[in-house]
mmCIF file of C-alpha atoms in Angstrom:
data_model
loop_
_atom_site.group_PDB
_atom_site.id
_atom_site.type_symbol
_atom_site.label_atom_id
_atom_site.label_comp_id
_atom_site.label_asym_id
_atom_site.label_seq_id
_atom_site.Cartn_x
_atom_site.Cartn_y
_atom_site.Cartn_z
ATOM 1 C CA MET A 1 120.775 92.402 160.587
ATOM 2 C CA ALA A 2 117.284 92.649 162.042
ATOM 3 C CA ALA A 3 118.512 92.079 165.582
ATOM 4 C CA LYS A 4 121.073 94.892 165.212
ATOM 5 C CA GLN A 5 118.360 97.137 163.775
ATOM 6 C CA PHE A 6 116.241 96.489 166.870
ATOM 7 C CA TYR A 7 119.059 97.778 169.053
ATOM 8 C CA LYS A 8 119.507 100.992 167.037
ATOM 9 C CA GLU A 9 115.869 102.007 166.586
ATOM 10 C CA GLY A 10 113.840 104.278 168.826
ATOM 11 C CA GLY A 11 111.060 101.808 169.383
ATOM 12 C CA LYS A 12 107.437 102.375 168.288
ATOM 13 C CA GLY A 13 105.451 99.692 166.556
ATOM 14 C CA GLY A 14 102.970 100.104 163.759
ATOM 15 C CA GLU A 15 99.738 98.588 162.518
ATOM 16 C CA GLY A 16 99.143 94.870 162.365
ATOM 17 C CA SER A 17 98.886 92.650 159.294
ATOM 18 C CA SER A 18 96.128 93.473 156.858
ATOM 19 C CA SER A 19 95.153 89.789 156.636
ATOM 20 C CA LYS A 20 94.951 89.253 160.421
ATOM 21 C CA PRO A 21 93.435 91.184 163.316
ATOM 22 C CA ALA A 22 95.880 93.861 164.436
ATOM 23 C CA MET A 23 97.790 92.740 167.494
ATOM 24 C CA LYS A 24 98.375 95.054 170.431
ATOM 25 C CA VAL A 25 101.117 97.644 169.747
ATOM 26 C CA PHE A 26 103.756 98.309 172.388
ATOM 27 C CA ASP A 27 105.944 101.396 172.693
ATOM 28 C CA ILE A 28 109.286 99.746 173.585
ATOM 29 C CA PRO A 29 112.682 101.502 173.338
ATOM 30 C CA GLY A 30 115.112 99.885 170.895
ATOM 31 C CA PRO A 31 117.624 98.530 173.466
ATOM 32 C CA LYS A 32 114.857 96.977 175.600
ATOM 33 C CA LYS A 33 113.248 95.497 172.504
ATOM 34 C CA ALA A 34 116.583 93.920 171.565
ATOM 35 C CA ALA A 35 116.943 92.557 175.110
ATOM 36 C CA ILE A 36 113.486 90.949 174.942
ATOM 37 C CA LEU A 37 114.417 89.425 171.595
ATOM 38 C CA MET A 38 117.680 87.970 172.932
ATOM 39 C CA VAL A 39 115.936 86.368 175.909
ATOM 40 C CA THR A 40 113.148 85.004 173.704
ATOM 41 C CA LEU A 41 115.538 83.552 171.109
ATOM 42 C CA GLY A 42 117.631 81.792 173.741
ATOM 43 C CA GLN A 43 121.347 81.608 174.515
ATOM 44 C CA GLU A 44 122.646 79.953 171.343
ATOM 45 C CA ALA A 45 120.942 82.321 168.884
ATOM 46 C CA SER A 46 121.754 85.345 171.045
ATOM 47 C CA ALA A 47 125.430 84.406 171.074
ATOM 48 C CA HIS A 48 125.540 84.721 167.263
ATOM 49 C CA VAL A 49 123.965 88.185 167.429
ATOM 50 C CA PHE A 50 126.415 89.360 170.096
ATOM 51 C CA LYS A 51 129.331 88.480 167.799
ATOM 52 C CA SER A 52 128.217 91.200 165.364
ATOM 53 C CA LEU A 53 127.866 93.953 168.006
ATOM 54 C CA SER A 54 130.494 96.355 169.329
ATOM 55 C CA GLU A 55 131.838 96.033 172.869
ATOM 56 C CA LYS A 56 129.851 99.081 173.965
ATOM 57 C CA ASP A 57 126.614 97.727 172.463
ATOM 58 C CA ILE A 58 127.167 94.345 174.117
ATOM 59 C CA GLU A 59 127.658 96.022 177.487
ATOM 60 C CA THR A 60 124.494 98.114 177.092
ATOM 61 C CA LEU A 61 122.446 95.171 175.842
ATOM 62 C CA THR A 62 123.644 92.974 178.720
ATOM 63 C CA MET A 63 122.511 95.632 181.196
ATOM 64 C CA GLN A 64 119.121 95.803 179.471
ATOM 65 C CA ILE A 65 118.739 92.029 179.719
ATOM 66 C CA ALA A 66 119.639 92.137 183.415
ATOM 67 C CA ARG A 67 116.896 94.729 183.996
ATOM 68 C CA LEU A 68 114.176 92.627 182.385
ATOM 69 C CA GLU A 69 113.211 90.935 185.649
ATOM 70 C CA GLY A 70 109.413 90.807 185.401
ATOM 71 C CA GLY A 71 107.253 93.140 183.333
ATOM 72 C CA VAL A 72 107.669 91.268 180.031
ATOM 73 C CA THR A 73 104.356 89.644 179.096
ATOM 74 C CA PRO A 74 103.831 86.876 176.527
ATOM 75 C CA GLU A 75 102.076 89.489 174.354
ATOM 76 C CA MET A 76 105.185 91.694 174.379
ATOM 77 C CA ARG A 77 107.399 88.762 173.430
ATOM 78 C CA GLU A 78 105.061 87.843 170.581
ATOM 79 C CA TYR A 79 105.011 91.456 169.354
ATOM 80 C CA VAL A 80 108.826 91.693 169.382
ATOM 81 C CA LEU A 81 109.239 88.346 167.621
ATOM 82 C CA GLN A 82 106.706 89.326 164.957
ATOM 83 C CA GLU A 83 108.476 92.597 164.211
ATOM 84 C CA PHE A 84 111.836 90.811 164.151
ATOM 85 C CA GLN A 85 110.441 88.382 161.574
ATOM 86 C CA GLN A 86 108.982 91.223 159.503
ATOM 87 C CA ILE A 87 112.296 93.080 159.373
ATOM 88 C CA SER A 88 114.177 89.862 158.526
ATOM 89 C CA ASN A 89 111.737 89.093 155.702
ATOM 90 C CA ALA A 90 111.950 92.657 154.383
ATOM 91 C CA GLN A 91 115.745 92.445 154.308
ATOM 92 C CA GLU A 92 115.530 89.178 152.365
ATOM 93 C CA TYR A 93 113.058 90.658 149.867
ATOM 94 C CA VAL A 94 115.325 93.676 149.303
ATOM 95 C CA ASN A 95 118.300 91.383 148.684
ATOM 96 C CA GLN A 96 116.289 89.279 146.232
ATOM 97 C CA GLY A 97 114.641 91.932 144.088
ATOM 98 C CA GLY A 98 115.294 95.420 145.425
ATOM 99 C CA VAL A 99 113.207 97.909 147.367
ATOM 100 C CA ASP A 100 110.258 98.035 144.942
ATOM 101 C CA PHE A 101 109.955 94.259 144.941
ATOM 102 C CA ALA A 102 110.096 94.176 148.753
ATOM 103 C CA GLN A 103 107.477 96.912 149.039
ATOM 104 C CA GLN A 104 105.008 95.065 146.808
ATOM 105 C CA ILE A 105 105.258 91.851 148.835
ATOM 106 C CA LEU A 106 105.156 93.595 152.198
ATOM 107 C CA GLU A 107 102.126 95.686 151.243
ATOM 108 C CA GLN A 108 100.211 92.532 150.326
ATOM 109 C CA SER A 109 100.847 90.950 153.735
ATOM 110 C CA LEU A 110 101.220 93.914 156.094
ATOM 111 C CA GLY A 111 99.377 96.825 154.510
ATOM 112 C CA SER A 112 100.944 99.949 152.989
ATOM 113 C CA ARG A 113 101.621 101.814 156.233
ATOM 114 C CA ARG A 114 103.341 98.972 158.067
ATOM 115 C CA ALA A 115 105.261 97.987 154.925
ATOM 116 C CA ARG A 116 106.572 101.549 154.670
ATOM 117 C CA GLU A 117 107.662 101.550 158.339
ATOM 118 C CA ILE A 118 109.531 98.248 158.028
ATOM 119 C CA LEU A 119 111.238 99.266 154.768
ATOM 120 C CA GLU A 120 112.374 102.581 156.259
ATOM 121 C CA LYS A 121 114.133 100.714 159.072
ATOM 122 C CA VAL A 122 115.797 98.313 156.645
ATOM 123 C CA GLN A 123 116.914 101.070 154.244
ATOM 124 C CA ASN A 124 118.361 103.222 157.037
ATOM 125 C CA ASN A 125 120.394 100.257 158.222
ATOM 126 C CA ILE A 126 121.671 99.566 154.702
ATOM 127 C CA ARG A 127 122.853 103.165 154.307
ATOM 128 C CA THR A 128 124.670 103.160 157.618
ATOM 129 C CA THR A 129 126.372 99.875 156.748
ATOM 130 C CA GLY A 130 127.811 101.391 153.574
ATOM 131 C CA PHE A 131 129.538 104.196 155.464
ATOM 132 C CA ASN A 132 130.850 101.715 158.023
ATOM 133 C CA MET A 133 133.286 100.552 155.334
ATOM 134 C CA LEU A 134 135.247 103.739 156.058
ATOM 135 C CA ASP A 135 136.274 102.411 159.470
ATOM 136 C CA ASN A 136 138.116 99.503 157.850
ATOM 137 C CA VAL A 137 140.259 101.681 155.580
ATOM 138 C CA ASP A 138 143.650 103.078 156.543
ATOM 139 C CA PRO A 139 143.336 106.918 156.596
ATOM 140 C CA SER A 140 146.564 107.247 154.602
ATOM 141 C CA GLN A 141 144.919 105.274 151.785
ATOM 142 C CA LEU A 142 141.962 107.636 151.712
ATOM 143 C CA ILE A 143 143.946 110.840 151.297
ATOM 144 C CA SER A 144 144.678 110.512 147.570
ATOM 145 C CA PHE A 145 140.950 109.958 146.984
ATOM 146 C CA LEU A 146 139.735 112.706 149.329
ATOM 147 C CA ALA A 147 142.181 115.295 148.000
ATOM 148 C CA LYS A 148 140.292 115.274 144.686
ATOM 149 C CA GLU A 149 136.832 115.507 146.235
ATOM 150 C CA HIS A 150 134.755 118.564 147.053
ATOM 151 C CA PRO A 151 135.139 119.683 150.719
ATOM 152 C CA GLN A 152 131.413 119.021 151.325
ATOM 153 C CA THR A 153 131.837 115.398 150.228
ATOM 154 C CA VAL A 154 134.910 115.007 152.415
ATOM 155 C CA ALA A 155 133.016 116.528 155.355
ATOM 156 C CA LEU A 156 130.125 114.094 154.865
ATOM 157 C CA LEU A 157 132.488 111.106 154.807
ATOM 158 C CA LEU A 158 134.435 112.207 157.885
ATOM 159 C CA ALA A 159 131.207 112.859 159.765
ATOM 160 C CA HIS A 160 130.312 109.190 159.277
ATOM 161 C CA MET A 161 133.684 107.929 160.504
ATOM 162 C CA LYS A 162 134.665 107.147 164.082
ATOM 163 C CA PRO A 163 136.325 110.205 165.707
ATOM 164 C CA GLU A 164 139.789 108.605 165.930
ATOM 165 C CA LYS A 165 139.711 107.645 162.232
ATOM 166 C CA ALA A 166 138.358 111.042 161.218
ATOM 167 C CA ALA A 167 141.070 112.743 163.299
ATOM 168 C CA ALA A 168 143.864 110.853 161.549
ATOM 169 C CA THR A 169 142.309 111.601 158.175
ATOM 170 C CA ILE A 170 141.746 115.339 158.660
ATOM 171 C CA SER A 171 145.307 115.682 160.015
ATOM 172 C CA ALA A 172 146.654 114.367 156.711
ATOM 173 C CA LEU A 173 144.751 116.893 154.578
ATOM 174 C CA ASN A 174 146.402 120.138 153.483
ATOM 175 C CA PRO A 175 145.892 123.099 155.882
ATOM 176 C CA ASP A 176 143.312 124.910 153.739
ATOM 177 C CA MET A 177 141.261 121.742 153.278
ATOM 178 C CA GLN A 178 141.429 121.032 157.037
ATOM 179 C CA VAL A 179 139.708 124.303 157.871
ATOM 180 C CA GLU A 180 137.170 124.039 155.057
ATOM 181 C CA VAL A 181 136.179 120.488 156.012
ATOM 182 C CA ALA A 182 136.025 121.227 159.758
ATOM 183 C CA THR A 183 133.776 124.230 159.098
ATOM 184 C CA ARG A 184 131.444 122.221 156.879
ATOM 185 C CA ILE A 185 131.148 119.393 159.429
ATOM 186 C CA ALA A 186 130.405 121.843 162.237
ATOM 187 C CA THR A 187 127.690 123.596 160.234
ATOM 188 C CA MET A 188 126.315 120.466 158.577
ATOM 189 C CA GLU A 189 122.582 119.920 158.821
ATOM 190 C CA SER A 190 120.296 117.097 157.718
ATOM 191 C CA ILE A 191 121.152 115.366 154.446
ATOM 192 C CA SER A 192 118.429 114.315 152.012
ATOM 193 C CA PRO A 193 117.977 110.550 151.505
ATOM 194 C CA GLU A 194 118.743 110.851 147.783
ATOM 195 C CA VAL A 195 122.087 112.616 148.306
ATOM 196 C CA LEU A 196 123.056 110.277 151.146
ATOM 197 C CA GLN A 197 122.247 107.197 149.095
ATOM 198 C CA GLN A 198 124.107 108.523 146.065
ATOM 199 C CA VAL A 199 127.259 109.263 148.072
ATOM 200 C CA GLU A 200 127.043 105.907 149.866
ATOM 201 C CA GLN A 201 126.758 103.967 146.598
ATOM 202 C CA GLN A 202 129.617 105.887 144.996
ATOM 203 C CA LEU A 203 131.758 105.398 148.087
ATOM 204 C CA SER A 204 131.072 101.655 148.188
ATOM 205 C CA GLN A 205 132.172 101.250 144.576
ATOM 206 C CA ILE A 206 135.329 103.317 145.060
ATOM 207 C CA LEU A 207 136.360 101.524 148.249
ATOM 208 C CA LYS A 208 135.774 98.105 146.700
ATOM 209 C CA THR A 209 137.922 99.093 143.723
ATOM 210 C CA MET A 210 140.689 100.795 145.699
ATOM 211 C CA PHE A 211 140.932 98.661 148.819
ATOM 212 C CA THR A 212 140.539 94.784 147.974
ATOM 213 C CA GLY A 213 116.340 106.711 154.373
ATOM 214 C CA ASP A 214 115.221 109.062 155.919
ATOM 215 C CA THR A 215 117.082 112.257 156.787
ATOM 216 C CA ALA A 216 120.302 111.348 158.567
ATOM 217 C CA GLU A 217 121.788 113.636 161.187
ATOM 218 C CA VAL A 218 125.583 113.730 160.882
ATOM 219 C CA GLY A 219 128.367 116.143 161.677
ATOM 220 C CA GLY A 220 127.883 119.073 163.979
ATOM 221 C CA VAL A 221 130.094 120.925 166.444
ATOM 222 C CA LYS A 222 130.514 117.897 168.694
ATOM 223 C CA SER A 223 131.816 115.837 165.780
ATOM 224 C CA VAL A 224 134.527 118.425 165.063
ATOM 225 C CA ALA A 225 135.429 118.713 168.759
ATOM 226 C CA GLU A 226 135.909 114.944 169.036
ATOM 227 C CA MET A 227 138.190 114.960 166.015
ATOM 228 C CA LEU A 228 140.220 117.952 167.171
ATOM 229 C CA ASN A 229 140.740 116.316 170.562
ATOM 230 C CA MET A 230 142.687 113.613 168.731
ATOM 231 C CA VAL A 231 144.496 115.431 165.908
ATOM 232 C CA ASP A 232 148.076 116.582 166.250
ATOM 233 C CA ARG A 233 148.663 120.036 167.705
ATOM 234 C CA GLY A 234 149.604 121.555 164.335
ATOM 235 C CA ALA A 235 146.331 120.583 162.686
ATOM 236 C CA GLU A 236 144.354 121.785 165.702
ATOM 237 C CA LYS A 237 146.115 125.168 165.746
ATOM 238 C CA ASN A 238 145.547 125.629 162.034
ATOM 239 C CA ILE A 239 141.841 124.779 162.155
ATOM 240 C CA LEU A 240 140.994 126.661 165.345
ATOM 241 C CA GLY A 241 143.218 129.630 164.509
ATOM 242 C CA THR A 242 141.542 130.156 161.154
ATOM 243 C CA LEU A 243 138.063 129.627 162.629
ATOM 244 C CA GLU A 244 138.772 132.160 165.396
ATOM 245 C CA ARG A 245 139.575 134.689 162.688
ATOM 246 C CA ASP A 246 136.735 133.842 160.286
ATOM 247 C CA ASP A 247 133.996 132.594 162.615
ATOM 248 C CA PRO A 248 134.782 133.344 166.301
ATOM 249 C CA GLU A 249 131.393 132.129 167.505
ATOM 250 C CA LEU A 250 131.806 128.727 165.879
ATOM 251 C CA ALA A 251 135.377 128.448 167.189
ATOM 252 C CA THR A 252 134.205 129.177 170.748
ATOM 253 C CA GLU A 253 131.468 126.548 170.421
ATOM 254 C CA ILE A 254 133.960 123.917 169.275
ATOM 255 C CA LYS A 255 136.553 124.752 171.945
ATOM 256 C CA ALA A 256 133.935 124.506 174.685
ATOM 257 C CA LEU A 257 133.419 120.828 173.773
ATOM 258 C CA MET A 258 137.052 119.920 173.224
ATOM 259 C CA PHE A 259 138.168 119.661 176.833
ATOM 260 C CA VAL A 260 135.633 119.216 179.601
ATOM 261 C CA PHE A 261 136.181 119.405 183.353
ATOM 262 C CA GLU A 262 136.178 115.610 183.719
ATOM 263 C CA ASP A 263 139.147 115.518 181.332
ATOM 264 C CA MET A 264 141.356 116.875 184.134
ATOM 265 C CA LEU A 265 142.139 113.194 184.704
ATOM 266 C CA LEU A 266 144.217 113.326 181.506
ATOM 267 C CA LEU A 267 146.745 115.712 183.095
ATOM 268 C CA ASP A 268 149.857 114.393 184.806
ATOM 269 C CA ASP A 269 150.766 115.560 188.327
ATOM 270 C CA LYS A 270 153.204 118.217 187.158
ATOM 271 C CA ALA A 271 150.578 119.750 184.855
ATOM 272 C CA MET A 272 147.937 119.606 187.592
ATOM 273 C CA GLN A 273 150.189 121.445 190.016
ATOM 274 C CA LEU A 274 150.801 124.180 187.458
ATOM 275 C CA VAL A 275 147.060 124.490 186.838
ATOM 276 C CA LEU A 276 146.421 124.789 190.588
ATOM 277 C CA LYS A 277 148.878 127.693 190.790
ATOM 278 C CA ASN A 278 146.707 129.542 188.274
ATOM 279 C CA VAL A 279 143.342 128.830 189.898
ATOM 280 C CA ASP A 280 141.645 130.782 192.687
ATOM 281 C CA SER A 281 140.895 128.576 195.712
ATOM 282 C CA LYS A 282 137.283 129.785 196.005
ATOM 283 C CA GLU A 283 136.673 129.078 192.322
ATOM 284 C CA LEU A 284 138.195 125.624 192.800
ATOM 285 C CA ALA A 285 135.952 124.844 195.768
ATOM 286 C CA LEU A 286 132.882 125.861 193.748
ATOM 287 C CA ALA A 287 134.041 123.806 190.751
ATOM 288 C CA LEU A 288 134.567 120.704 192.907
ATOM 289 C CA LYS A 289 131.156 120.967 194.564
ATOM 290 C CA SER A 290 129.525 118.671 191.978
ATOM 291 C CA ALA A 291 132.675 116.891 190.757
ATOM 292 C CA ASN A 292 132.844 113.115 190.920
ATOM 293 C CA GLU A 293 135.176 111.543 193.463
ATOM 294 C CA GLN A 294 137.831 110.579 190.935
ATOM 295 C CA VAL A 295 138.160 114.112 189.547
ATOM 296 C CA ALA A 296 138.121 115.685 193.018
ATOM 297 C CA ASN A 297 140.867 113.316 194.205
ATOM 298 C CA LYS A 298 142.953 114.301 191.177
ATOM 299 C CA PHE A 299 143.019 117.860 192.546
ATOM 300 C CA TYR A 300 143.431 116.906 196.201
ATOM 301 C CA SER A 301 146.337 114.547 195.510
ATOM 302 C CA ASN A 302 148.291 117.412 193.951
ATOM 303 C CA MET A 303 147.777 119.763 196.891
ATOM 304 C CA SER A 304 149.194 119.827 200.392
ATOM 305 C CA ASN A 305 147.079 118.094 203.040
ATOM 306 C CA ARG A 306 146.302 121.452 204.618
ATOM 307 C CA ALA A 307 145.215 123.045 201.308
ATOM 308 C CA ALA A 308 143.047 120.036 200.449
ATOM 309 C CA GLU A 309 141.403 120.167 203.870
ATOM 310 C CA MET A 310 140.650 123.880 203.441
ATOM 311 C CA ILE A 311 138.967 123.225 200.078
ATOM 312 C CA ARG A 312 136.858 120.424 201.597
ATOM 313 C CA GLU A 313 135.799 122.718 204.441
ATOM 314 C CA GLU A 314 134.967 125.480 201.961
ATOM 315 C CA ILE A 315 132.714 123.068 200.042
ATOM 316 C CA GLN A 316 131.095 121.810 203.251
ATOM 317 C CA TYR A 317 130.079 125.274 204.448
ATOM 318 C CA MET A 318 129.341 126.702 201.022
ATOM 319 C CA GLY A 319 125.622 125.896 201.003
ATOM 320 C CA PRO A 320 123.440 125.231 197.928
ATOM 321 C CA LYS A 321 124.659 126.652 194.622
ATOM 322 C CA ARG A 322 123.043 126.846 191.217
ATOM 323 C CA LEU A 323 124.359 124.284 188.755
ATOM 324 C CA ARG A 324 125.082 127.122 186.326
ATOM 325 C CA GLU A 325 127.476 128.736 188.840
ATOM 326 C CA VAL A 326 129.313 125.457 189.377
ATOM 327 C CA GLU A 327 129.642 124.860 185.638
ATOM 328 C CA GLU A 328 130.967 128.406 185.133
ATOM 329 C CA ALA A 329 133.634 127.784 187.783
ATOM 330 C CA GLN A 330 134.575 124.513 186.102
ATOM 331 C CA GLN A 331 134.785 126.256 182.727
ATOM 332 C CA LYS A 332 137.198 128.833 184.167
ATOM 333 C CA ILE A 333 139.523 126.013 185.219
ATOM 334 C CA VAL A 334 139.148 124.407 181.784
ATOM 335 C CA ASP A 335 140.091 127.771 180.235
ATOM 336 C CA VAL A 336 143.245 127.816 182.361
ATOM 337 C CA VAL A 337 144.148 124.354 181.042
ATOM 338 C CA ARG A 338 143.536 125.434 177.456
ATOM 339 C CA ARG A 339 145.670 128.571 177.944
ATOM 340 C CA LEU A 340 148.559 126.689 179.531
ATOM 341 C CA GLU A 341 148.447 124.100 176.758
ATOM 342 C CA ALA A 342 148.405 126.817 174.086
ATOM 343 C CA GLU A 343 151.491 128.349 175.746
ATOM 344 C CA ASN A 344 153.174 124.916 175.722
ATOM 345 C CA GLU A 345 153.366 124.959 179.523
ATOM 346 C CA ILE A 346 151.520 121.639 179.852
ATOM 347 C CA VAL A 347 150.630 118.655 177.659
ATOM 348 C CA ILE A 348 147.300 116.831 177.776
ATOM 349 C CA SER A 349 147.940 113.081 177.750
ATOM 350 C CA GLY A 350 146.980 111.334 174.530
ATOM 351 C CA ARG A 351 147.137 114.496 172.423
ATOM 352 C CA GLY A 352 149.693 116.170 170.227
ATOM 353 C CA SER A 353 152.360 114.754 167.956
ATOM 354 C CA GLU A 354 155.882 113.669 168.845
ATOM 355 C CA ASP A 355 157.199 116.981 167.500
ATOM 356 C CA ASP A 356 155.268 118.908 170.140
ATOM 357 C CA ILE A 357 157.387 117.695 173.057
ATOM 358 C CA VAL A 358 161.099 118.374 173.494
ATOM 359 C CA VAL A 359 162.788 116.519 176.344
#
């Protein structure tokens, strides 16, 4: 638990023990701190920690470990180990007698300020763990429970779920609830610790029965966009259509994040060729000026050799351009994709339901 907390935290230390001289405090980012811990603990202990991390976290942590060549002093290792031990002890105290019990013991050994810092880290991790239970539940099993809940509660739960799980869940809600929940997620702000803890505890009890901190930032426009990128076309049309009518500004914000220029790789060759027919060559050259090689080749491979060569020459002699101009050109191409998809002229791979395509 403490090792995972190291990876997630931002990375500033606090005061030293009240019974010992304060040791030097280091400002170390969470991932680097976790890397130092893994190296210090050794291969066998680190292997156990890695088993509890996601693939993405393992990849990031491995890169951090590889970058540790030099620059890690014995003092830094001692500091990281001490904090690791403090967090581990705090977690044990909380498990034994609760937060108040843990605070009393920690204050005696670490002082009130440091005890508060350690407990905040432990409590934040506990809250997050509770919501992680949602990722192990089949969305279809959640619907009967969510249908009876207030839209704000549903929005809070979906905001804590992985996008693919949240997408499947929101798709199964009734049309009115879909829009209400999507709106609340997009406009969601910070949640008080008391409310978050109350919902988490209630959720834990319900999930166990049905299926056997500080301010937390959840939801937002990006969260809705990620979900809508994965829902079936019917749910997307319902949510976006209603938002365009009731809150055009919010709808535009969400749509801007739903399909980015790099997502052109999701289009098949036939769709790409149709997009190219609807795009001005000068706009395309400007859009490709800062594109990565893979995306650029996606365009070039769907053009004639002569047309591709002309675009390359246009880019070569174009001269410096403001990033804003390039992004505007890319957005125009994205808008073409969105329009063609809305008109059922093309299909974006990995999206839509089986009813959307007729062969």
